[in-house]
mmCIF file of C-alpha atoms in Angstrom:
data_model
loop_
_atom_site.group_PDB
_atom_site.id
_atom_site.type_symbol
_atom_site.label_atom_id
_atom_site.label_comp_id
_atom_site.label_asym_id
_atom_site.label_seq_id
_atom_site.Cartn_x
_atom_site.Cartn_y
_atom_site.Cartn_z
ATOM 1 C CA SER A 1 -25.208 -7.024 0.034
ATOM 2 C CA GLY A 2 -21.760 -8.596 0.413
ATOM 3 C CA LEU A 3 -18.240 -7.367 0.986
ATOM 4 C CA GLY A 4 -17.828 -6.315 -2.661
ATOM 5 C CA LEU A 5 -20.692 -3.849 -2.401
ATOM 6 C CA ALA A 6 -19.322 -2.402 0.858
ATOM 7 C CA ILE A 7 -15.864 -1.965 -0.704
ATOM 8 C CA SER A 8 -17.388 -0.420 -3.834
ATOM 9 C CA GLY A 9 -19.378 2.008 -1.692
ATOM 10 C CA ASP A 10 -16.254 2.967 0.263
ATOM 11 C CA LEU A 11 -14.243 3.520 -2.918
ATOM 12 C CA VAL A 12 -16.960 5.696 -4.469
ATOM 13 C CA ARG A 13 -17.298 7.755 -1.239
ATOM 14 C CA LEU A 14 -13.496 8.195 -1.059
ATOM 15 C CA MET A 15 -13.653 9.728 -4.537
ATOM 16 C CA GLY A 16 -16.460 12.104 -3.507
ATOM 17 C CA GLY A 17 -19.209 10.196 -5.290
ATOM 18 C CA VAL A 18 -22.441 8.386 -4.614
ATOM 19 C CA LEU A 19 -23.299 4.688 -5.059
ATOM 20 C CA ASP A 20 -26.983 3.841 -5.184
ATOM 21 C CA CYS A 21 -29.427 1.242 -6.450
ATOM 22 C CA ASP A 22 -32.908 0.939 -7.924
ATOM 23 C CA SER A 23 -34.717 -2.290 -7.104
ATOM 24 C CA ARG A 24 -38.148 -3.784 -7.765
ATOM 25 C CA PRO A 25 -39.292 -7.095 -6.332
ATOM 26 C CA GLY A 26 -39.286 -9.805 -8.984
ATOM 27 C CA GLU A 27 -37.549 -7.559 -11.547
ATOM 28 C CA GLY A 28 -34.022 -7.316 -10.122
ATOM 29 C CA ALA A 29 -31.806 -4.426 -9.184
ATOM 30 C CA ARG A 30 -29.751 -1.830 -11.043
ATOM 31 C CA PHE A 31 -26.689 -0.432 -9.256
ATOM 32 C CA TRP A 32 -25.042 2.811 -10.332
ATOM 33 C CA PHE A 33 -22.534 5.362 -9.149
ATOM 34 C CA ASP A 34 -21.847 9.003 -9.894
ATOM 35 C CA LEU A 35 -18.358 10.495 -9.559
ATOM 36 C CA PRO A 36 -17.276 14.138 -9.948
ATOM 37 C CA LEU A 37 -14.235 13.397 -12.147
ATOM 38 C CA PRO A 38 -12.422 16.169 -14.016
ATOM 39 C CA PRO A 39 -11.355 15.606 -17.624
ATOM 40 C CA THR A 40 -7.882 14.141 -17.831
ATOM 41 C CA GLU A 41 -5.258 13.139 -20.318
ATOM 42 C CA GLU A 42 -4.373 9.515 -20.909
ATOM 43 C CA ALA A 43 -3.657 7.688 -17.646
ATOM 44 C CA GLU A 44 -0.033 7.223 -16.710
ATOM 45 C CA ALA A 45 0.975 3.590 -17.004
ATOM 46 C CA PRO A 46 3.778 2.058 -14.961
ATOM 47 C CA THR A 47 7.098 2.217 -16.760
ATOM 48 C CA GLN A 48 8.642 -1.078 -17.792
ATOM 49 C CA ASP A 49 11.545 -0.407 -15.392
ATOM 50 C CA ALA A 50 9.100 0.050 -12.517
ATOM 51 C CA ALA A 51 7.209 -3.132 -13.390
ATOM 52 C CA ASP A 52 10.531 -4.988 -13.625
ATOM 53 C CA ALA A 53 11.485 -3.662 -10.155
ATOM 54 C CA VAL A 54 8.336 -5.162 -8.681
ATOM 55 C CA LEU A 55 9.125 -8.478 -10.323
ATOM 56 C CA ARG A 56 12.764 -8.464 -9.163
ATOM 57 C CA LEU A 57 11.892 -7.683 -5.563
ATOM 58 C CA PRO A 58 14.118 -10.288 -3.945
ATOM 59 C CA ALA A 59 12.654 -12.943 -1.725
ATOM 60 C CA ARG A 60 14.788 -13.245 1.407
ATOM 61 C CA ASP A 61 14.649 -16.952 1.943
ATOM 62 C CA GLY A 62 14.724 -19.045 -1.186
ATOM 63 C CA PRO A 63 12.582 -19.590 -4.232
ATOM 64 C CA ARG A 64 9.246 -18.179 -3.183
ATOM 65 C CA PRO A 65 7.219 -15.125 -4.180
ATOM 66 C CA PRO A 66 8.262 -11.855 -2.517
ATOM 67 C CA ARG A 67 6.305 -11.193 0.689
ATOM 68 C CA VAL A 68 4.791 -7.752 1.181
ATOM 69 C CA LEU A 69 3.365 -6.436 4.454
ATOM 70 C CA LEU A 70 0.657 -3.786 4.050
ATOM 71 C CA ALA A 71 -0.527 -1.765 7.059
ATOM 72 C CA ASP A 72 -3.591 0.405 6.412
ATOM 73 C CA ASP A 73 -6.655 0.935 8.575
ATOM 74 C CA HIS A 74 -9.075 1.327 5.669
ATOM 75 C CA PRO A 75 -10.358 -1.878 4.018
ATOM 76 C CA ALA A 76 -10.863 -0.177 0.637
ATOM 77 C CA ASN A 77 -7.238 0.999 0.587
ATOM 78 C CA ARG A 78 -6.036 -2.511 1.421
ATOM 79 C CA LYS A 79 -8.170 -3.931 -1.392
ATOM 80 C CA VAL A 80 -6.815 -1.399 -3.929
ATOM 81 C CA VAL A 81 -3.203 -2.344 -3.118
ATOM 82 C CA GLU A 82 -4.099 -6.040 -3.228
ATOM 83 C CA VAL A 83 -5.593 -5.625 -6.712
ATOM 84 C CA MET A 84 -2.529 -3.678 -7.912
ATOM 85 C CA LEU A 85 -0.055 -6.291 -6.650
ATOM 86 C CA GLU A 86 -2.064 -9.413 -7.518
ATOM 87 C CA PRO A 87 -0.774 -9.727 -11.119
ATOM 88 C CA MET A 88 2.804 -9.622 -9.799
ATOM 89 C CA GLY A 89 2.376 -12.884 -7.889
ATOM 90 C CA MET A 90 3.404 -11.429 -4.541
ATOM 91 C CA GLU A 91 2.304 -12.827 -1.198
ATOM 92 C CA LEU A 92 0.483 -9.969 0.535
ATOM 93 C CA THR A 93 -0.219 -9.826 4.265
ATOM 94 C CA ALA A 94 -2.561 -6.963 5.180
ATOM 95 C CA VAL A 95 -3.067 -5.590 8.701
ATOM 96 C CA GLU A 96 -5.157 -2.752 10.136
ATOM 97 C CA ASP A 97 -2.746 -0.784 12.330
ATOM 98 C CA GLY A 98 0.875 -0.241 13.250
ATOM 99 C CA ALA A 99 0.777 -2.581 16.253
ATOM 100 C CA GLN A 100 -0.389 -5.442 14.040
ATOM 101 C CA ALA A 101 2.294 -4.514 11.481
ATOM 102 C CA LEU A 102 5.007 -4.650 14.143
ATOM 103 C CA ALA A 103 3.750 -8.025 15.409
ATOM 104 C CA ALA A 104 3.653 -9.443 11.850
ATOM 105 C CA PHE A 105 7.114 -8.057 11.104
ATOM 106 C CA ARG A 106 8.572 -9.671 14.220
ATOM 107 C CA GLU A 107 7.428 -13.033 12.847
ATOM 108 C CA GLY A 108 9.813 -12.319 9.963
ATOM 109 C CA GLY A 109 10.084 -12.978 6.281
ATOM 110 C CA PHE A 110 8.868 -9.751 4.641
ATOM 111 C CA ASP A 111 10.683 -8.300 1.632
ATOM 112 C CA LEU A 112 8.812 -4.960 1.531
ATOM 113 C CA ILE A 113 6.539 -2.990 3.872
ATOM 114 C CA LEU A 114 3.836 -0.560 2.731
ATOM 115 C CA MET A 115 2.891 1.540 5.784
ATOM 116 C CA ASP A 116 0.003 3.976 6.168
ATOM 117 C CA MET A 117 1.030 7.005 8.198
ATOM 118 C CA GLN A 118 -2.183 7.587 10.186
ATOM 119 C CA MET A 119 -3.782 4.564 11.839
ATOM 120 C CA PRO A 120 -5.452 3.796 15.163
ATOM 121 C CA VAL A 121 -3.739 1.881 17.982
ATOM 122 C CA MET A 122 -0.219 2.635 16.627
ATOM 123 C CA ASP A 123 0.463 5.066 13.783
ATOM 124 C CA GLY A 124 2.789 4.295 10.895
ATOM 125 C CA LEU A 125 5.629 6.537 12.085
ATOM 126 C CA THR A 126 5.757 4.829 15.486
ATOM 127 C CA ALA A 127 5.538 1.384 13.868
ATOM 128 C CA THR A 128 8.312 2.235 11.388
ATOM 129 C CA ALA A 129 10.629 3.439 14.162
ATOM 130 C CA ALA A 130 9.862 0.285 16.177
ATOM 131 C CA ILE A 131 10.610 -1.925 13.157
ATOM 132 C CA ARG A 132 13.962 -0.187 12.625
ATOM 133 C CA ALA A 133 14.844 -0.605 16.308
ATOM 134 C CA PHE A 134 13.884 -4.304 16.159
ATOM 135 C CA GLU A 135 16.089 -4.821 13.068
ATOM 136 C CA VAL A 136 19.084 -3.283 14.839
ATOM 137 C CA GLN A 137 18.468 -5.147 18.095
ATOM 138 C CA HIS A 138 18.174 -8.526 16.326
ATOM 139 C CA GLY A 139 20.804 -7.984 13.622
ATOM 140 C CA ARG A 140 18.278 -8.171 10.788
ATOM 141 C CA ALA A 141 18.848 -6.657 7.365
ATOM 142 C CA ARG A 142 16.967 -3.444 6.645
ATOM 143 C CA THR A 143 13.552 -4.090 5.054
ATOM 144 C CA PRO A 144 12.419 -1.407 2.593
ATOM 145 C CA ILE A 145 9.477 0.610 3.967
ATOM 146 C CA LEU A 146 7.283 2.851 1.813
ATOM 147 C CA MET A 147 4.937 5.236 3.630
ATOM 148 C CA LEU A 148 1.433 5.454 2.115
ATOM 149 C CA THR A 149 -0.429 8.594 3.126
ATOM 150 C CA ALA A 150 -2.633 11.478 2.110
ATOM 151 C CA ASN A 151 -0.093 13.689 3.934
ATOM 152 C CA ALA A 152 2.047 15.081 1.111
ATOM 153 C CA MET A 153 3.684 18.091 2.776
ATOM 154 C CA THR A 154 7.465 18.298 3.105
ATOM 155 C CA GLU A 155 7.251 17.919 6.879
ATOM 156 C CA HIS A 156 5.325 14.647 6.457
ATOM 157 C CA VAL A 157 7.951 13.255 4.087
ATOM 158 C CA GLU A 158 10.669 14.287 6.542
ATOM 159 C CA ALA A 159 8.800 12.731 9.476
ATOM 160 C CA GLY A 160 8.677 9.453 7.552
ATOM 161 C CA ARG A 161 12.396 9.580 6.820
ATOM 162 C CA ALA A 162 13.176 10.431 10.444
ATOM 163 C CA ALA A 163 11.170 7.371 11.543
ATOM 164 C CA GLY A 164 13.151 5.194 9.123
ATOM 165 C CA SER A 165 11.090 4.955 5.937
ATOM 166 C CA ASP A 166 12.757 4.600 2.553
ATOM 167 C CA GLY A 167 10.105 6.345 0.474
ATOM 168 C CA HIS A 168 6.831 8.253 0.553
ATOM 169 C CA LEU A 169 3.781 7.635 -1.652
ATOM 170 C CA THR A 170 0.723 9.877 -1.535
ATOM 171 C CA LYS A 171 -2.873 8.711 -1.783
ATOM 172 C CA PRO A 172 -4.853 8.220 -3.870
ATOM 173 C CA LEU A 173 -2.359 5.625 -5.021
ATOM 174 C CA THR A 174 -1.929 4.733 -8.674
ATOM 175 C CA MET A 175 -0.305 1.591 -10.020
ATOM 176 C CA ALA A 176 2.350 3.727 -11.730
ATOM 177 C CA ALA A 177 3.189 5.513 -8.454
ATOM 178 C CA LEU A 178 3.309 2.247 -6.494
ATOM 179 C CA PHE A 179 5.570 0.523 -9.008
ATOM 180 C CA ASP A 180 7.813 3.600 -9.311
ATOM 181 C CA GLY A 181 8.059 3.824 -5.500
ATOM 182 C CA ILE A 182 9.058 0.175 -5.275
ATOM 183 C CA ASP A 183 11.565 0.716 -8.104
ATOM 184 C CA GLN A 184 13.149 3.650 -6.248
ATOM 185 C CA VAL A 185 13.590 1.814 -2.936
ATOM 186 C CA MET A 186 14.915 -1.293 -4.690
ATOM 187 C CA THR A 187 17.395 0.762 -6.759
ATOM 188 C CA ARG A 188 18.625 2.504 -3.580
ATOM 189 C CA ARG A 189 18.927 -0.865 -1.813
ATOM 190 C CA GLU A 190 20.922 -2.363 -4.697
ATOM 191 C CA ARG A 191 23.298 0.635 -4.805
ATOM 192 C CA ALA A 192 23.875 0.420 -1.053
ATOM 193 C CA ALA A 193 24.669 -3.313 -1.213
#
């Protein structure tokens, strides 16, 4: 009945499945889920280059773990990204909307931003444009921003670029896609430097 069960239920529902339980007083409970998953080939693992890119994400101010800002309105999505990045030793700050992302960014110190496109209060495109304007106004270096969204159409990718994003990742997010996306923005950043 805790947070783990709520997150598990959200994840199963996001994948079109059902999470349920059988329980008898004094005997315990059995939890189960049913997912409509198609057969698939072996899962794609992150390439070594992509994993290395995550590990070489530079920390801006000294010997500390890279700081990542994640803006996503769905708690299950935030938890998935947290689990993916946890083995990399990054310091993750997660917020629920673009306004909170902008406020956290203004405090400074982030090496990478993962930004959902559709959120309440302030969407990811508006927040990205505001972050870019703040960087220019305050003479800050450009922070890589990856858009995270279920919107995969060309016009969505272009809208992200127009707002100032450096890459576009579609949900559902895999570890391989996340690491490859980070690798691409870091490679572009290194070439531009």
